[in-house]
Short mmCIF file of C-alpha atoms in Angstrom, two decimals:
data_model
loop_
_atom_site.label_atom_id
_atom_site.label_comp_id
_atom_site.label_asym_id
_atom_site.label_seq_id
_atom_site.Cartn_x
_atom_site.Cartn_y
_atom_site.Cartn_z
CA MET A 18 0.00 0.00 0.00
CA LYS A 19 1.65 3.16 -1.11
CA LYS A 20 1.39 6.70 0.17
CA PRO A 21 2.04 9.82 -1.90
CA GLN A 22 5.55 11.21 -2.00
CA ASN A 23 4.44 14.62 -0.77
CA SER A 24 3.17 12.95 2.40
CA TYR A 25 5.84 10.34 2.95
CA THR A 26 9.33 10.85 1.64
CA GLU A 27 10.37 7.34 2.52
CA VAL A 28 8.09 5.77 -0.06
CA LYS A 29 10.54 6.32 -2.87
CA SER A 30 13.17 4.24 -1.11
CA HIS A 31 10.64 1.60 -0.16
CA ARG A 32 9.10 0.63 -3.49
CA PRO A 33 8.70 1.92 -7.02
CA TYR A 34 6.06 4.64 -6.89
CA ILE A 35 4.32 3.93 -10.18
CA ALA A 36 4.37 1.06 -12.62
CA GLU A 37 6.29 1.45 -15.86
CA LYS A 38 3.26 2.71 -17.82
CA PRO A 39 1.00 4.47 -15.31
CA TRP A 40 -1.44 5.91 -17.82
CA PHE A 41 -1.87 2.53 -19.49
CA ILE A 42 -2.59 0.76 -16.22
CA ALA A 43 -4.92 3.50 -14.99
CA VAL A 44 -6.92 3.41 -18.21
CA LEU A 45 -6.91 -0.39 -18.21
CA ILE A 46 -8.34 -0.55 -14.70
CA ALA A 47 -10.98 2.09 -15.40
CA ALA A 48 -11.88 0.44 -18.69
CA SER A 49 -12.24 -2.93 -17.00
CA PHE A 50 -14.70 -1.57 -14.46
CA THR A 51 -16.62 0.33 -17.14
CA ALA A 52 -16.78 -2.64 -19.49
CA ALA A 53 -18.10 -4.90 -16.77
CA LEU A 54 -20.84 -2.45 -15.91
CA LEU A 55 -21.82 -1.83 -19.55
CA ILE A 56 -21.98 -5.53 -20.32
CA ALA A 57 -24.04 -6.12 -17.18
CA GLY A 58 -26.47 -3.41 -18.19
CA SER A 59 -26.93 -4.91 -21.67
CA PHE A 60 -28.12 -8.26 -20.36
CA THR A 61 -31.74 -8.97 -19.51
CA GLY A 62 -33.64 -11.81 -17.89
CA SER A 63 -31.71 -14.90 -16.89
CA SER A 64 -28.62 -13.87 -18.82
CA SER A 65 -28.37 -10.71 -16.74
CA ARG A 66 -28.80 -12.60 -13.52
CA SER A 67 -26.22 -15.17 -14.52
CA PHE A 68 -23.59 -12.59 -15.46
CA LEU A 69 -24.07 -10.41 -12.42
CA CYS A 70 -24.22 -13.34 -10.03
CA SER A 71 -20.79 -14.29 -11.28
CA LEU A 72 -19.60 -10.85 -10.16
CA THR A 73 -21.34 -10.78 -6.79
CA GLY A 74 -21.06 -14.45 -5.93
CA SER A 75 -24.69 -14.43 -4.75
CA TYR A 76 -27.37 -16.72 -6.19
CA GLN A 77 -29.77 -16.44 -3.28
CA THR A 78 -31.81 -13.46 -4.42
CA SER A 79 -32.93 -12.07 -7.75
CA THR A 80 -34.16 -8.56 -7.01
CA ALA A 81 -33.11 -5.75 -9.31
CA GLU A 82 -31.46 -4.00 -6.37
CA ASP A 83 -28.98 -6.84 -6.00
CA TYR A 84 -27.71 -6.32 -9.53
CA THR A 85 -27.52 -2.55 -9.76
CA THR A 86 -24.15 -0.84 -9.82
CA THR A 87 -23.24 0.62 -6.44
CA PRO A 88 -22.25 4.29 -6.02
CA THR A 89 -18.89 3.09 -4.75
CA GLN A 90 -18.18 1.26 -8.01
CA LEU A 91 -19.09 4.31 -10.07
CA GLU A 92 -16.91 6.58 -7.93
CA THR A 93 -14.05 4.10 -8.29
CA ILE A 94 -14.29 4.19 -12.09
CA LEU A 95 -14.19 7.97 -12.03
CA HIS A 96 -11.29 8.00 -9.58
CA TYR A 97 -8.98 5.74 -11.58
CA ALA A 98 -10.03 7.16 -14.93
CA THR A 99 -8.94 10.65 -13.87
CA SER A 100 -5.86 9.87 -11.77
CA ARG A 101 -2.20 9.35 -12.62
CA VAL A 102 -1.78 7.35 -9.41
CA VAL A 103 -2.39 3.65 -9.95
CA PRO A 104 -2.71 0.66 -7.60
CA GLN A 105 0.63 -0.59 -6.36
CA GLN A 106 0.23 -4.22 -7.32
CA SER A 107 0.68 -5.26 -10.93
CA ILE A 108 -2.26 -6.28 -13.09
CA ASP A 109 -1.26 -9.94 -12.76
CA GLU A 110 -1.11 -9.69 -8.96
CA ILE A 111 -4.45 -7.89 -8.80
CA THR A 112 -6.04 -10.52 -11.03
CA LEU A 113 -4.97 -13.26 -8.62
CA SER A 114 -7.17 -11.71 -5.92
CA PHE A 115 -9.90 -10.55 -8.30
CA ASP A 116 -10.51 -14.09 -9.52
CA VAL A 117 -11.44 -15.12 -5.97
CA LEU A 118 -13.32 -11.97 -5.02
CA LYS A 119 -15.63 -12.15 -8.04
CA THR A 120 -16.76 -15.63 -6.94
CA LEU A 121 -17.11 -14.86 -3.22
CA ALA A 122 -18.49 -11.32 -3.13
CA PRO A 123 -20.34 -10.15 -1.19
CA CYS A 124 -17.97 -11.43 1.46
CA ASN A 125 -15.93 -10.34 4.47
CA PHE A 126 -12.67 -8.84 3.22
CA LEU A 127 -9.95 -7.63 5.61
CA VAL A 128 -7.05 -5.59 4.22
CA PHE A 129 -3.88 -4.79 6.14
CA GLY A 130 -2.92 -1.45 4.63
CA LEU A 131 -4.64 1.62 3.22
CA GLY A 132 -3.37 3.02 -0.05
CA HIS A 133 -4.02 3.99 -3.63
CA ASP A 134 -5.54 0.58 -4.32
CA SER A 135 -8.07 0.72 -1.46
CA GLN A 136 -10.91 2.11 -3.57
CA MET A 137 -10.37 -0.70 -6.05
CA TRP A 138 -10.47 -3.44 -3.37
CA ASN A 139 -13.57 -1.91 -1.82
CA SER A 140 -15.40 -1.80 -5.15
CA LEU A 141 -14.50 -5.41 -5.96
CA ASN A 142 -16.51 -6.55 -2.94
CA PRO A 143 -19.90 -4.91 -3.66
CA ARG A 144 -22.37 -5.07 -0.75
CA GLY A 145 -19.78 -6.97 1.26
CA THR A 146 -17.84 -5.87 4.35
CA THR A 147 -14.41 -4.50 3.52
CA ILE A 148 -12.27 -3.09 6.33
CA PHE A 149 -8.79 -1.58 6.12
CA LEU A 150 -6.20 -1.51 8.90
CA GLU A 151 -3.60 1.25 8.75
CA GLU A 152 -0.82 2.28 11.14
CA ASP A 153 -0.72 6.02 10.39
CA PRO A 154 -3.69 8.15 11.53
CA LYS A 155 -2.71 11.08 9.30
CA TRP A 156 -2.74 8.83 6.26
CA VAL A 157 -6.11 7.36 7.23
CA HIS A 158 -7.55 10.86 7.47
CA ALA A 159 -6.05 11.85 4.10
CA VAL A 160 -7.37 8.79 2.24
CA VAL A 161 -10.80 8.63 3.84
CA GLN A 162 -11.29 12.34 3.31
CA GLY A 163 -11.15 11.67 -0.43
CA ALA A 164 -13.18 8.46 -0.20
CA PRO A 165 -15.50 8.69 2.83
CA TYR A 166 -17.17 5.37 2.02
CA LEU A 167 -13.97 3.48 2.92
CA ARG A 168 -13.97 1.87 6.36
CA ALA A 169 -10.58 2.05 8.05
CA TYR A 170 -9.18 1.63 11.54
CA VAL A 171 -5.91 2.97 12.90
CA VAL A 172 -3.78 0.17 14.38
CA LYS A 173 -0.70 0.60 16.57
CA TYR A 174 1.46 -2.48 16.12
CA PRO A 175 3.42 -3.78 19.13
CA THR A 176 6.41 -5.12 17.18
CA GLN A 177 9.40 -3.84 15.23
CA LEU A 178 11.04 -5.44 12.23
CA LYS A 179 14.36 -5.75 14.06
CA GLU A 180 12.64 -8.17 16.46
CA ALA A 181 11.57 -10.57 13.71
CA ASP A 182 14.24 -13.22 14.26
CA LYS A 183 13.87 -13.14 18.04
CA LEU A 184 10.07 -13.41 17.89
CA LEU A 185 10.32 -16.39 15.55
CA SER A 186 12.75 -18.11 17.91
CA PHE A 187 10.75 -17.59 21.07
CA TYR A 188 7.10 -17.85 20.06
CA LYS A 189 7.02 -21.63 20.59
CA LYS A 190 8.08 -21.10 24.21
CA GLU A 191 4.95 -19.07 24.89
CA LYS A 192 1.92 -21.30 25.36
CA GLU A 193 -0.46 -18.53 24.33
CA CYS A 194 1.18 -18.44 20.89
CA MET A 195 0.75 -22.13 20.18
CA PRO A 196 -2.08 -24.20 18.71
CA PRO A 197 -4.53 -25.68 19.19
CA ASP A 198 -5.91 -23.06 21.59
CA VAL A 199 -4.16 -19.96 20.28
CA ARG A 200 -6.47 -16.94 19.99
CA LEU A 201 -6.26 -13.22 19.34
CA LYS A 202 -8.93 -11.67 21.53
CA GLY A 203 -7.58 -11.08 25.02
CA ASN A 204 -4.23 -12.67 24.20
CA THR A 205 -1.77 -10.18 25.65
CA ARG A 206 0.96 -12.73 26.42
CA CYS A 207 1.77 -13.55 22.79
CA LYS A 208 3.46 -10.55 21.21
CA LEU A 209 2.63 -11.80 17.71
CA ALA A 210 -1.10 -11.90 18.42
CA LEU A 211 -2.78 -8.64 17.42
CA SER A 212 -5.13 -8.63 20.40
CA MET A 213 -5.57 -4.85 20.17
CA LEU A 214 -7.45 -4.99 16.86
CA PRO A 215 -10.94 -3.44 16.92
CA GLU A 216 -13.75 -5.61 18.26
CA GLU A 217 -15.44 -5.64 14.87
CA VAL A 218 -12.31 -7.16 13.33
CA LEU A 219 -11.77 -9.72 16.09
CA ASN A 220 -15.42 -10.80 16.22
CA LYS A 221 -15.92 -11.29 12.47
CA GLU A 222 -14.87 -14.26 10.38
CA TRP A 223 -12.99 -13.15 7.28
CA ASP A 224 -13.33 -14.84 3.91
CA VAL A 225 -10.41 -12.99 2.33
CA ILE A 226 -7.42 -11.38 4.05
CA MET A 227 -4.93 -9.22 2.15
CA ILE A 228 -1.61 -8.49 3.89
CA ASP A 229 0.13 -5.57 2.22
CA ALA A 230 1.06 -3.66 5.38
CA PRO A 231 2.31 -2.51 7.82
CA ARG A 232 5.66 -1.16 6.69
CA GLY A 233 8.51 -3.63 6.76
CA TYR A 234 11.54 -2.10 5.09
CA PHE A 235 13.53 -0.53 7.96
CA ALA A 236 14.50 -1.77 11.42
CA GLU A 237 12.07 0.35 13.44
CA ALA A 238 9.10 -0.38 11.17
CA PRO A 239 6.36 -2.59 12.67
CA GLY A 240 6.97 -5.37 10.16
CA ARG A 241 4.30 -7.84 9.06
CA MET A 242 5.09 -10.55 11.60
CA GLY A 243 1.97 -9.93 13.67
CA ALA A 244 -0.27 -9.51 10.63
CA ILE A 245 0.84 -12.85 9.17
CA PHE A 246 0.56 -14.68 12.50
CA SER A 247 -2.86 -13.17 13.23
CA ALA A 248 -4.19 -13.99 9.76
CA ALA A 249 -3.22 -17.60 10.36
CA VAL A 250 -5.01 -17.62 13.72
CA MET A 251 -8.14 -16.07 12.17
CA ALA A 252 -8.16 -18.67 9.41
CA ARG A 253 -7.72 -21.59 11.82
CA GLY A 254 -10.60 -20.35 13.97
CA ARG A 255 -13.10 -20.12 11.12
CA THR A 256 -16.46 -21.81 11.77
CA ARG A 257 -18.21 -20.89 8.52
CA PRO A 258 -18.02 -23.26 5.53
CA GLY A 259 -15.04 -22.99 3.22
CA VAL A 260 -11.44 -21.90 3.51
CA THR A 261 -9.93 -18.52 4.28
CA HIS A 262 -8.10 -16.96 1.34
CA VAL A 263 -4.96 -15.17 2.54
CA TYR A 264 -2.88 -13.02 0.18
CA LEU A 265 0.60 -11.87 1.18
CA HIS A 266 2.46 -9.23 -0.79
CA ASP A 267 6.24 -8.60 -0.92
CA VAL A 268 7.22 -12.23 -0.50
CA ASP A 269 10.54 -11.34 -2.10
CA ARG A 270 11.53 -10.00 1.34
CA LYS A 271 13.02 -12.28 3.98
CA VAL A 272 10.57 -11.66 6.83
CA GLU A 273 7.44 -12.00 4.71
CA LYS A 274 8.67 -15.24 3.17
CA THR A 275 9.94 -16.76 6.42
CA TYR A 276 6.83 -15.95 8.43
CA ALA A 277 4.57 -17.13 5.62
CA GLU A 278 6.27 -20.50 5.56
CA GLU A 279 6.06 -20.75 9.36
CA PHE A 280 2.42 -19.74 9.87
CA LEU A 281 0.54 -19.75 6.55
CA CYS A 282 2.28 -22.95 5.44
CA LYS A 283 3.59 -24.01 2.05
CA LYS A 284 1.08 -26.84 1.82
CA TYR A 285 -1.71 -24.26 1.75
CA LEU A 286 0.00 -22.14 -0.91
CA VAL A 287 -2.11 -22.53 -4.04
CA LYS A 288 -0.56 -19.95 -6.34
CA GLY A 289 2.07 -17.26 -6.54
CA VAL A 290 2.36 -14.40 -9.01
CA GLN A 291 5.41 -12.13 -8.94
CA ARG A 292 5.55 -10.82 -5.34
CA LEU A 293 2.13 -12.10 -4.24
CA TRP A 294 1.31 -15.47 -2.65
CA HIS A 295 -2.20 -16.89 -2.33
CA PHE A 296 -2.98 -19.34 0.48
CA GLU A 297 -6.19 -21.29 1.10
CA ILE A 298 -6.20 -22.15 4.79
CA PRO A 299 -8.78 -24.64 6.13
CA PRO A 300 -10.30 -24.14 9.57
CA LEU A 301 -9.11 -26.25 12.48
CA SER A 302 -12.54 -27.86 12.68
CA ASN A 303 -11.87 -29.55 9.33
CA ARG A 304 -8.80 -31.35 10.66
CA SER A 305 -8.67 -34.57 12.63
CA SER A 306 -7.15 -34.69 16.10
CA SER A 307 -4.32 -36.79 14.67
CA ASP A 308 -3.47 -34.11 12.13
CA ALA A 309 -0.15 -32.50 13.02
CA ALA A 310 -1.59 -29.12 12.08
CA ALA A 311 -4.05 -29.40 14.96
CA SER A 312 -1.20 -28.83 17.41
CA SER A 313 1.02 -26.73 15.15
CA PHE A 314 0.48 -24.17 12.42
CA CYS A 315 1.77 -26.36 9.61
#
């Protein structure tokens, strides 16, 4: 999740600010949204319902209201069609998540990070619950001021990137960090457990979790250790049918890759595109007591 250079000077040293052809990508994204809406509007009867159900993932109702374009989607088209700033992920990385969202939406979608792609993610989950978690209150105010329909919480992370190796070495010595009874809510003993997340986040089961924050490119940054660990705990505790889809960006970095292999598990990795990994994590209730994963993360 990227912040503008005039607000954060460190962004330039963190990641490339814009893709190689910003205008092309911006137009491509806007055109994709527009084309989908135009095609949807041209269908009638069962064909219309079939097409739009494939976008919303809902076959339970057939009212016209369920298939109308939301104001958020229209505002998103306008935003990307008139902006030089494009989403940070590449089109191939975005497609990896889009392919799942278009089958699940409306769903519960949790995003670690608030950035120039937030309006896009929000619009790809029409009528669903999409919540963003961001570490910087000034940035939350700046983004939400321009897109008041975004729902975002400010989160103060308890870790620093320089602690990553130590936390990985010692978490198994803390009972509150270990399966099968590991939890987030009220878990103040495990430093990797994000127990301070808002009640709405802790009490909801998430269908899709995107981890593209917090910052993890200098020693004093929070790092994504807690986000990765907590996503794994959320997925294990799921009681609703199906798996939890977890996406982790920047897997070319050591901490992201190491923590993903430790907590999200390679056996649950279903696909990787460039710097993005996609995991499908089953709930603990789907595993037998003899399954090693019942008493460990992997």
